[in-house]
Every structure is written in structure tokens, then in C-alpha cells.
Amino acid sequence: MKKAVIAAVCGIMFFISCTRDVVNVEEPIVETQNWELFWEDDFSGDSLNSAYWTPEDIKWPYSGELEYYTSRTENLKVENGNLVITALKEDYEGAQYTSGRIDTKDKIQSAYGKLEARMKMPYGKGMWPAFWMLMPGGSYPTIYGEIDIMEMIGGGENKDNRVYGTAHWGDGDIVSDGGKYTIAWPEKLADDYHIYGIEWDASSIKFYFDGELYHVVDITAAAQSELHQPHYVILNVAVGGTWPGSPDGTTVWPQMMYVDWVKW
């Protein structure tokens, strides 16, 4: 069975098997593979599992984001079998918005594997939810690895109904390769839960939406060495930023991202 070959995992680990279905795409049919699940969180308790996750508590200084990430239950809680990250419009420590961001750095981090999460998105102008991975110990932009399993930019048609999957790596400057998947409007990614995932091995990163392959990144070039290093997992809802722009009068508050489970 294919499994993560470089792992630094703290906490309880579960060992079961799962199988990837055959997917028909415009390139040759992907062969069925077996994967061994070495970690999952189904958010079945009433609080965040500190053996897995660390919440941020900071006014985020990057990407033009406008929120202050807090660990308060107003922004970050586990209830009804879900992680709920809530973005609020409020004055807090010099910011006009608050939200939540958690990661598994130094707790759950690995290279390669099948990583998925079942989630329901927020929506609206200025919303920037993400399920992604980052290489620890890098130096932006020359030594840098990032895998964005799911990003969504809210704000109406072709935004609230579109997911992006992208890999970034440092080669003197940041290089990116990504794709997108759009569901039929007026359906939004906030209307129901969907499964967002990747299959990552030594040759490629494949991006999936509800089991359907929509983009493949070849990672066999020597300049992509960062994408063969251990990465950790991040879940967050950013507010504003250089990509989505700021919320406006059409944005409805509060906005929530629900995470049913994460599996790797």
C-alpha cells in the first residue's frame, strides 16, 4: 500500500485502509490505488484536540488580510461533530474583523499521501476560506513549499461556486501551478458539504472535488524539491486580502466554515 514515507506525527494515529475510485479525465484513466490512513480528526468531542491542532492568536500581517485570528469560541469551536470557524465583523485589537486559523505544525506533518476534508464553505464578498499545507522551516520565496488543497474567493457567480487547487514552490521566486472546479450557479459551495482532497506522491499532486479529478501538477523537476518535504495542515477563514478584496455592503455576517472531518 502507498503511504506517507516521511512522517513526523505526534498524538494518536489510526491505521485502516481506503481505496481511491477510478476517475475518467481527459488524460489516461487513473489506476485504482490503495492508501493507508495514518491520521484523522472527526471533531467528535466538544473542544479542539490540542494533540493535533494549534490555534493562532494574531492580527494576520500577510496577503493584505484584514482579520484578527483568535482562539475564542466566538471564532473557533467544536460542536455537533464539526469544527466551526466563524468570521465576524467587529472591532477587536485594532482589526475590524475576527476569524479563526488552526494548524498541525510540529504535531502532524508528513510528505505524500491522500489528504481530504469534508467541509461546507462560507460565502460572500471578502471571504477567503482555505484548507492547505505548508512546509515548515522554509524561507520565502527561495525555499518554500505550499499546497492549497482548497481555496475559495467569495462574492457571487464564479466565486462562491468555484474551488481552486494550487501548488507553490520556491525557485528563486515563487512558482505556481493550479486549477479550478466550478459547480453550476446559483448553487454555492456554502449550500452543502463537499469533499476536497489531493493525492500526493513523488511524481505528482492530483486535486479532487467530490472524488472528481480536476487538476494534476507534475512535481518531478529538480526545482520542486520543496514539494517532497514534510508539510503540515492549516484550516482558516481569511477576511479580505489581495485576492478576494474587502467585504462590502453585500457581505452577510457572521460567516462560517464547517469541517466535518480531515483524513490523511
Coordinates of C-alpha atoms in Angstrom, one line a residue:
M1 CA 0.0 0.0 0.0
K2 CA 1.1 3.6 -0.7
K3 CA 1.6 5.6 2.4
A4 CA 3.4 8.6 3.7
V5 CA 7.1 7.8 3.6
I6 CA 8.4 10.8 5.6
A7 CA 6.4 11.3 8.7
A8 CA 6.7 13.2 12.0
V9 CA 3.4 12.5 13.7
C10 CA 2.6 13.2 17.4
G11 CA -0.6 12.1 19.1
I12 CA -2.9 9.1 18.4
M13 CA -2.8 7.5 15.0
F14 CA -5.3 5.2 13.3
F15 CA -4.4 2.6 10.8
I16 CA -7.0 1.5 8.3
S17 CA -7.3 1.3 4.5
C18 CA -9.2 3.3 2.0
T19 CA -9.4 2.9 -1.8
R20 CA -9.5 5.6 -4.5
D21 CA -12.0 5.0 -7.3
V22 CA -11.2 5.1 -10.9
V23 CA -11.7 8.6 -12.3
N24 CA -12.2 9.4 -16.0
V25 CA -10.5 12.6 -17.2
E26 CA -9.1 13.9 -20.5
E27 CA -5.9 12.1 -19.9
P28 CA -5.4 8.3 -19.4
I29 CA -7.6 6.7 -16.7
V30 CA -6.1 6.9 -13.3
E31 CA -5.5 3.4 -11.9
T32 CA -7.0 2.3 -8.6
Q33 CA -4.6 2.8 -5.6
N34 CA -4.8 1.7 -2.0
W35 CA -3.9 4.2 0.7
E36 CA -3.2 3.7 4.4
L37 CA -4.8 6.2 6.7
F38 CA -2.4 7.2 9.4
W39 CA -4.3 10.2 10.9
E40 CA -7.7 11.7 11.1
D41 CA -9.8 14.1 13.2
D42 CA -13.6 13.8 13.1
F43 CA -14.2 16.6 15.6
S44 CA -16.3 14.3 17.7
G45 CA -15.6 16.0 21.1
D46 CA -16.6 19.4 22.4
S47 CA -13.2 21.1 22.1
L48 CA -10.2 21.3 19.7
N49 CA -7.8 18.4 20.1
S50 CA -4.6 20.0 21.2
A51 CA -2.6 16.9 20.4
Y52 CA -3.3 17.7 16.7
W53 CA -4.0 21.4 16.4
T54 CA -2.7 24.8 17.5
P55 CA -4.9 27.9 17.1
E56 CA -3.4 31.3 16.0
D57 CA -3.9 34.4 18.1
I58 CA -2.6 37.2 16.0
K59 CA -3.6 40.1 13.7
W60 CA -2.5 38.5 10.4
P61 CA 0.2 40.6 8.7
Y62 CA 0.3 38.9 5.3
S63 CA -1.5 39.0 2.0
G64 CA -3.4 42.2 2.9
E65 CA -5.8 40.2 5.1
L66 CA -8.0 42.3 7.5
E67 CA -8.8 39.8 10.3
Y68 CA -7.5 39.2 13.7
Y69 CA -7.3 35.4 14.3
T70 CA -8.4 34.4 17.8
S71 CA -8.8 31.2 19.8
R72 CA -12.1 32.5 21.3
T73 CA -15.2 30.2 21.0
E74 CA -16.8 33.1 19.1
N75 CA -14.4 32.3 16.2
L76 CA -13.3 28.7 16.8
K77 CA -15.3 25.9 18.3
V78 CA -16.1 22.2 18.0
E79 CA -19.8 21.3 18.2
N80 CA -22.2 18.8 16.7
G81 CA -19.4 16.8 15.2
N82 CA -17.9 19.8 13.3
L83 CA -15.1 22.2 13.6
V84 CA -16.7 25.6 13.1
I85 CA -14.6 28.6 12.1
T86 CA -16.6 31.8 12.3
A87 CA -15.7 35.2 10.7
L88 CA -17.2 38.2 12.4
K89 CA -17.4 41.9 11.7
E90 CA -16.3 43.5 14.9
D91 CA -13.7 45.8 16.3
Y92 CA -11.0 43.7 18.0
E93 CA -7.4 44.7 18.9
G94 CA -7.1 47.2 16.1
A95 CA -8.8 45.0 13.5
Q96 CA -12.3 45.3 12.0
Y97 CA -12.9 41.6 11.6
T98 CA -12.1 38.4 13.6
S99 CA -11.8 34.8 12.5
G100 CA -10.1 31.5 13.2
R101 CA -7.0 29.7 12.0
I102 CA -5.5 26.4 13.2
D103 CA -2.6 24.3 12.1
T104 CA -0.8 21.0 12.9
K105 CA 2.7 22.3 12.8
D106 CA 5.2 20.1 14.8
K107 CA 2.3 17.8 15.6
I108 CA 1.0 16.2 12.4
Q109 CA 3.3 16.7 9.4
S110 CA 4.3 14.5 6.6
A111 CA 5.2 14.1 2.9
Y112 CA 3.0 12.3 0.4
G113 CA -0.4 10.7 0.9
K114 CA -4.1 11.2 0.3
L115 CA -5.5 14.1 2.2
E116 CA -9.2 15.0 2.3
A117 CA -11.6 17.1 4.3
R118 CA -15.4 17.2 4.2
M119 CA -16.4 20.9 4.5
K120 CA -19.1 23.5 4.0
M121 CA -17.9 26.9 2.9
P122 CA -18.8 30.5 3.9
Y123 CA -19.8 32.8 1.1
G124 CA -19.9 36.5 0.1
K125 CA -17.5 39.3 -0.8
G126 CA -14.3 39.3 1.1
M127 CA -14.4 35.6 2.2
W128 CA -11.3 33.6 1.7
P129 CA -11.6 30.1 3.3
A130 CA -8.7 27.7 2.8
F131 CA -7.6 24.1 3.5
W132 CA -3.9 23.9 2.8
M133 CA -0.4 22.7 3.7
L134 CA 2.8 24.4 4.3
M135 CA 6.4 23.3 4.5
P136 CA 8.0 24.2 7.9
G137 CA 11.3 25.9 8.1
G138 CA 11.2 27.5 4.7
S139 CA 12.5 30.9 3.6
Y140 CA 10.0 32.8 1.4
P141 CA 10.4 33.0 -1.5
T142 CA 13.5 31.0 -2.3
I143 CA 12.9 27.8 -0.2
Y144 CA 9.1 27.4 0.0
G145 CA 6.5 24.7 -0.3
E146 CA 2.8 25.2 -0.2
I147 CA -0.1 23.1 -1.3
D148 CA -3.5 24.7 -1.4
I149 CA -6.0 21.8 -1.4
M150 CA -9.0 24.2 -1.3
E151 CA -9.3 27.9 -1.7
M152 CA -12.5 29.8 -2.4
I153 CA -12.9 33.5 -3.1
G154 CA -16.4 34.7 -2.2
G155 CA -18.5 37.2 -4.0
G156 CA -21.2 35.8 -6.3
E157 CA -21.2 33.8 -9.5
N158 CA -17.9 32.1 -10.5
K159 CA -16.6 32.9 -7.0
D160 CA -19.0 31.3 -4.4
N161 CA -19.3 28.3 -6.6
R162 CA -15.7 27.8 -7.5
V163 CA -12.8 26.0 -5.8
Y164 CA -9.1 26.4 -6.5
G165 CA -6.3 23.9 -6.0
T166 CA -2.7 25.1 -6.4
A167 CA 0.9 24.1 -5.6
H168 CA 3.5 26.7 -5.0
W169 CA 7.3 26.3 -4.7
G170 CA 10.4 28.4 -4.4
D171 CA 12.8 28.5 -7.3
G172 CA 14.5 31.9 -6.7
D173 CA 11.0 33.2 -6.8
I174 CA 7.6 31.7 -6.2
V175 CA 6.3 29.4 -9.0
S176 CA 2.6 28.3 -9.0
D177 CA 0.6 25.6 -10.9
G178 CA -3.1 25.3 -10.2
G179 CA -6.6 24.6 -11.4
K180 CA -10.2 25.2 -10.6
Y181 CA -13.5 23.4 -10.4
T182 CA -16.9 25.2 -10.7
I183 CA -20.3 23.9 -9.8
A184 CA -23.4 25.1 -11.5
W185 CA -24.7 28.5 -10.4
P186 CA -26.7 29.5 -8.4
E187 CA -25.6 26.6 -6.3
K188 CA -22.9 27.7 -3.8
L189 CA -20.2 25.8 -2.0
A190 CA -21.9 27.1 1.1
D191 CA -25.1 25.2 0.3
D192 CA -23.8 21.8 1.2
Y193 CA -20.8 19.7 2.4
H194 CA -18.3 18.7 -0.3
I195 CA -15.1 16.6 -0.1
Y196 CA -11.9 18.5 -1.1
G197 CA -8.7 16.5 -1.5
I198 CA -5.4 15.7 -3.0
E199 CA -3.3 12.6 -3.8
W200 CA 0.3 13.4 -3.5
D201 CA 3.3 11.2 -4.3
A202 CA 6.8 11.5 -5.6
S203 CA 5.7 12.3 -9.2
S204 CA 2.5 14.4 -8.9
I205 CA -0.1 16.2 -6.8
K206 CA -3.7 15.4 -8.0
F207 CA -6.5 17.7 -6.9
Y208 CA -10.1 16.4 -6.4
F209 CA -13.5 17.8 -5.8
D210 CA -16.1 15.2 -4.5
G211 CA -13.8 12.5 -5.9
E212 CA -13.5 14.0 -9.4
L213 CA -10.0 14.8 -10.6
Y214 CA -9.7 18.4 -11.9
H215 CA -6.0 19.2 -12.0
V216 CA -2.6 17.5 -11.9
V217 CA 0.7 19.1 -11.0
D218 CA 3.8 17.3 -12.1
I219 CA 6.5 17.6 -9.4
T220 CA 9.4 15.7 -10.9
A221 CA 11.6 18.7 -11.7
A222 CA 14.7 19.3 -9.6
A223 CA 13.5 22.8 -8.8
Q224 CA 10.4 21.4 -7.0
S225 CA 12.3 19.8 -4.1
E226 CA 10.2 21.6 -1.5
L227 CA 7.2 19.7 -2.7
H228 CA 8.9 16.4 -1.5
Q229 CA 9.4 17.7 2.1
P230 CA 7.0 17.2 5.1
H231 CA 4.2 19.7 5.2
Y232 CA 1.6 20.5 7.9
V233 CA -2.1 21.2 7.6
I234 CA -3.9 24.5 8.0
L235 CA -7.6 25.4 8.2
N236 CA -8.6 29.0 8.2
V237 CA -11.1 31.7 7.0
A238 CA -9.4 34.9 6.0
V239 CA -11.3 38.1 5.6
G240 CA -10.2 40.4 2.9
G241 CA -6.8 40.3 1.2
T242 CA -5.1 41.0 -2.1
W243 CA -7.1 38.2 -3.9
P244 CA -10.7 38.5 -2.6
G245 CA -10.7 42.2 -1.8
S246 CA -12.5 43.6 1.2
P247 CA -16.0 42.8 2.4
D248 CA -18.7 45.2 1.3
G249 CA -22.4 46.1 1.9
T250 CA -23.5 42.8 0.3
T251 CA -21.5 40.6 2.8
V252 CA -23.7 38.8 5.3
W253 CA -22.4 38.3 8.9
P254 CA -21.5 36.1 10.5
Q255 CA -19.8 33.7 8.0
M256 CA -18.9 30.1 9.0
M257 CA -16.8 27.3 7.6
Y258 CA -17.8 23.8 8.8
V259 CA -15.4 21.0 8.8
D260 CA -16.9 17.5 9.4
W261 CA -13.6 15.6 9.2
V262 CA -10.0 15.6 8.0
K263 CA -8.2 12.4 6.9
W264 CA -4.6 11.7 5.8

